[in-house]
Short mmCIF file of C-alpha atoms in Angstrom, two decimals:
data_model
loop_
_atom_site.label_atom_id
_atom_site.label_comp_id
_atom_site.label_asym_id
_atom_site.label_seq_id
_atom_site.Cartn_x
_atom_site.Cartn_y
_atom_site.Cartn_z
CA MET T 1 -8.91 -34.92 11.84
CA ALA T 2 -8.08 -37.07 15.23
CA LEU T 3 -10.87 -38.53 17.80
CA GLY T 4 -9.67 -37.58 20.75
CA TYR T 5 -6.39 -39.22 19.35
CA ASP T 6 -2.99 -39.58 21.75
CA PRO T 7 0.19 -39.84 19.76
CA ARG T 8 1.78 -42.10 22.32
CA GLY T 9 -0.64 -44.65 21.14
CA ARG T 10 -1.62 -47.97 22.96
CA SER T 11 0.14 -51.61 22.86
CA ASP T 12 -0.07 -55.15 24.34
CA ALA T 13 2.78 -54.83 26.31
CA ALA T 14 1.14 -51.28 27.61
CA LEU T 15 -1.76 -52.69 28.82
CA GLU T 16 -0.07 -55.70 30.45
CA ALA T 17 2.08 -52.78 32.56
CA MET T 18 -1.42 -51.55 33.38
CA VAL T 19 -2.91 -54.24 34.74
CA ASP T 20 0.26 -56.14 36.07
CA GLY T 21 2.58 -53.16 36.95
CA GLY T 22 5.86 -52.08 35.82
CA ALA T 23 7.77 -49.50 34.03
CA VAL T 24 5.60 -49.08 30.66
CA ARG T 25 3.16 -46.42 30.80
CA PRO T 26 -0.26 -47.17 28.67
CA GLY T 27 0.29 -45.48 25.63
CA ASP T 28 4.39 -45.44 26.09
CA ARG T 29 6.60 -45.86 22.60
CA GLY T 30 9.10 -47.36 25.03
CA ASP T 31 7.82 -50.86 24.83
CA ARG T 32 7.89 -51.09 21.15
CA ALA T 33 10.54 -52.76 19.50
CA THR T 34 12.23 -51.24 16.10
CA GLY T 35 10.82 -52.37 13.00
CA LEU T 36 7.01 -52.93 13.28
CA THR T 37 4.88 -53.30 10.47
CA ALA T 38 3.10 -50.18 9.56
CA ALA T 39 -1.05 -51.37 9.18
CA ALA T 40 -4.17 -49.92 8.85
CA VAL T 41 -8.08 -50.98 9.91
CA LEU T 42 -11.13 -49.48 9.26
CA VAL T 43 -13.51 -49.04 12.14
CA PRO T 44 -16.72 -49.38 9.92
CA LEU T 45 -19.93 -47.40 11.74
CA VAL T 46 -23.17 -48.48 9.81
CA GLU T 47 -26.28 -45.69 10.11
CA ARG T 48 -28.93 -48.55 10.42
CA PRO T 49 -32.65 -47.43 11.92
CA ASP T 50 -32.21 -48.86 15.18
CA GLY T 51 -28.84 -47.08 15.76
CA LEU T 52 -25.43 -47.23 14.66
CA THR T 53 -23.41 -51.04 14.24
CA VAL T 54 -19.74 -51.35 14.06
CA MET T 55 -19.02 -53.80 11.34
CA LEU T 56 -16.77 -56.74 12.03
CA THR T 57 -14.77 -59.39 9.90
CA LYS T 58 -14.10 -63.36 10.93
CA ARG T 59 -11.00 -64.43 9.16
CA THR T 60 -10.67 -67.68 7.55
CA ALA T 61 -8.74 -70.40 9.81
CA HIS T 62 -5.92 -70.92 6.96
CA LEU T 63 -4.59 -67.14 7.30
CA ALA T 64 -0.97 -66.69 8.33
CA HIS T 65 -2.15 -63.54 10.72
CA HIS T 66 -5.01 -64.39 13.19
CA PRO T 67 -6.63 -67.05 11.75
CA GLY T 68 -10.43 -67.25 12.76
CA GLN T 69 -10.11 -64.54 15.05
CA ILE T 70 -12.64 -61.57 14.54
CA SER T 71 -10.99 -57.78 13.32
CA PHE T 72 -11.67 -55.34 11.29
CA PRO T 73 -11.20 -54.76 7.92
CA GLY T 74 -7.62 -54.07 6.76
CA GLY T 75 -3.75 -54.79 6.86
CA ARG T 76 -0.63 -53.72 6.17
CA LEU T 77 0.09 -50.00 3.99
CA GLU T 78 1.45 -51.01 0.35
CA PRO T 79 3.30 -48.40 -1.49
CA GLU T 80 0.35 -47.01 -3.52
CA ASP T 81 -0.83 -45.88 -0.23
CA ARG T 82 1.88 -43.85 0.05
CA GLY T 83 2.02 -43.92 3.74
CA ASP T 84 -1.38 -42.73 4.04
CA PRO T 85 -3.67 -44.73 6.98
CA ALA T 86 -6.89 -44.05 5.07
CA THR T 87 -6.10 -44.67 1.65
CA CYS T 88 -4.65 -48.13 2.72
CA ALA T 89 -7.99 -49.04 5.22
CA LEU T 90 -10.10 -48.28 2.60
CA ARG T 91 -8.19 -50.06 -0.20
CA GLU T 92 -8.04 -53.09 2.26
CA THR T 93 -11.43 -52.61 2.97
CA ALA T 94 -12.51 -52.96 -0.71
CA GLU T 95 -10.31 -55.87 -1.18
CA GLU T 96 -12.00 -57.53 1.91
CA VAL T 97 -15.74 -57.23 2.17
CA GLY T 98 -15.91 -55.25 -1.60
CA LEU T 99 -17.14 -52.11 -0.06
CA ALA T 100 -16.50 -49.42 -1.99
CA PRO T 101 -13.95 -46.32 -0.94
CA GLU T 102 -16.75 -44.20 -2.19
CA ARG T 103 -19.21 -45.70 0.52
CA VAL T 104 -16.90 -44.29 3.39
CA GLN T 105 -17.28 -40.95 4.81
CA VAL T 106 -14.13 -40.77 6.88
CA LEU T 107 -14.42 -39.32 10.36
CA GLY T 108 -10.97 -39.47 11.81
CA ARG T 109 -8.42 -41.57 13.50
CA LEU T 110 -8.22 -43.52 16.55
CA ASP T 111 -4.95 -44.17 19.11
CA ASP T 112 -2.15 -46.27 16.78
CA TRP T 113 -2.08 -50.08 18.67
CA ALA T 114 1.50 -51.91 18.47
CA THR T 115 0.60 -55.78 18.79
CA GLY T 116 2.74 -58.01 20.04
CA THR T 117 2.99 -59.98 16.60
CA GLY T 118 4.97 -57.02 15.12
CA PHE T 119 2.44 -54.33 13.41
CA ILE T 120 1.70 -50.76 14.80
CA VAL T 121 -1.71 -50.40 13.17
CA THR T 122 -3.74 -47.36 12.68
CA PRO T 123 -7.63 -47.55 13.13
CA MET T 124 -9.41 -45.00 10.77
CA VAL T 125 -13.52 -44.51 11.98
CA GLY T 126 -15.45 -44.48 8.67
CA ALA T 127 -19.55 -43.75 8.73
CA ILE T 128 -21.64 -45.91 6.06
CA THR T 129 -25.03 -45.23 5.03
CA PRO T 130 -27.02 -48.00 3.62
CA PRO T 131 -27.95 -49.68 1.29
CA PHE T 132 -24.76 -50.95 0.21
CA THR T 133 -23.91 -54.55 -1.01
CA LEU T 134 -20.87 -56.68 0.30
CA ALA T 135 -18.75 -59.19 -1.46
CA PRO T 136 -16.22 -60.77 1.14
CA ASP T 137 -13.33 -62.05 -0.38
CA SER T 138 -13.85 -66.09 0.35
CA PHE T 139 -9.72 -66.89 1.29
CA GLU T 140 -9.91 -63.80 3.62
CA VAL T 141 -13.31 -63.29 4.92
CA ASP T 142 -15.24 -66.12 6.66
CA GLU T 143 -17.61 -63.96 7.80
CA VAL T 144 -19.33 -60.37 7.89
CA PHE T 145 -21.47 -59.13 10.74
CA GLU T 146 -22.37 -55.95 12.83
CA VAL T 147 -22.45 -55.18 16.63
CA PRO T 148 -24.51 -52.34 18.23
CA LEU T 149 -22.27 -49.60 18.99
CA ASP T 150 -24.70 -49.34 21.93
CA PHE T 151 -23.35 -52.67 23.06
CA VAL T 152 -19.62 -51.47 22.60
CA LEU T 153 -20.26 -48.27 24.69
CA ASP T 154 -21.58 -50.02 27.41
CA GLN T 155 -18.07 -50.47 29.70
CA ALA T 156 -19.64 -53.51 31.43
CA ASN T 157 -18.89 -55.64 28.02
CA HIS T 158 -15.33 -54.53 28.51
CA GLN T 159 -13.45 -57.76 30.04
CA LEU T 160 -10.12 -58.09 30.87
CA GLN T 161 -9.26 -61.53 30.21
CA ARG T 162 -5.94 -63.49 29.96
CA ARG T 163 -4.53 -66.19 27.42
CA GLU T 164 -1.19 -67.85 27.84
CA VAL T 165 1.29 -66.59 25.30
CA ARG T 166 4.97 -68.00 25.76
CA GLY T 167 4.40 -69.48 29.08
CA ILE T 168 3.15 -66.18 30.48
CA GLN T 169 -0.44 -65.15 31.12
CA ARG T 170 -0.82 -62.19 29.39
CA PRO T 171 -3.92 -59.80 29.84
CA PHE T 172 -5.97 -58.51 26.77
CA TRP T 173 -9.24 -56.71 26.26
CA ALA T 174 -12.21 -59.00 24.76
CA LEU T 175 -16.20 -58.63 24.33
CA THR T 176 -18.80 -61.36 23.57
CA TRP T 177 -21.18 -60.63 21.37
CA GLY T 178 -23.36 -63.31 21.13
CA ASP T 179 -21.11 -66.63 20.18
CA LYS T 180 -18.41 -63.85 18.67
CA LEU T 181 -15.65 -63.63 21.15
CA ILE T 182 -13.80 -60.01 20.12
CA TRP T 183 -10.74 -60.02 21.69
CA GLY T 184 -6.70 -58.71 21.59
CA ALA T 185 -5.92 -55.41 19.64
CA THR T 186 -9.29 -55.45 17.82
CA ALA T 187 -11.35 -55.23 21.14
CA GLY T 188 -8.40 -52.59 22.70
CA ILE T 189 -9.54 -50.88 19.38
CA LEU T 190 -13.14 -50.76 20.53
CA VAL T 191 -12.51 -49.96 23.91
CA ASN T 192 -10.70 -46.96 22.64
CA LEU T 193 -13.66 -45.99 20.40
CA SER T 194 -15.75 -45.95 23.70
CA GLU T 195 -13.55 -43.79 25.74
CA VAL T 196 -13.56 -41.43 22.80
CA LEU T 197 -17.24 -41.10 22.44
CA ALA T 198 -17.87 -41.12 26.10
CA HIS T 199 -15.84 -38.00 26.12
CA ARG T 200 -17.12 -36.23 23.24
CA ASP T 201 -20.85 -37.03 24.89
CA GLY T 202 -19.80 -36.13 28.49
#
């Protein structure tokens, strides 16, 4: 099931065009180079007594891709996933944080996000009901933490910031939770989630 899924997807380049102006409309696939690596992430919604939270991970500093950044559990599609993003997201979540696939109820998908680092990421939203036990992979995951969904849904927390990439100041979404800076594709996916849920509630 798609949660308000837009088949055109989203991307780093489309965000830049939206903010700075340009030929690429948000969601257009025309900004994407061919040969992007297919990947999937799980957007885990945890049912806590005080309300839903979103589970996130902080990647270890030595990884080749996005070291030290905050992300969702996930990774590239492997042959055993048979092209299914949900299978990939659940497998990667089990490998990274030790959460068994049967503990996750997949609710649907958000918009694909094409990253400037060469991935086309499919976010799968899943509900998790405690109690559960995590066993993070210390090679990949430095920390697992949760952010209240209410914080994510508050548009006042959606910041557009800029960072220099190859000599150009490029815009990106960011949310700051305590001492945690959530930015880039992960923040963009959270903004997408908030838009979808606001639309469903509206």
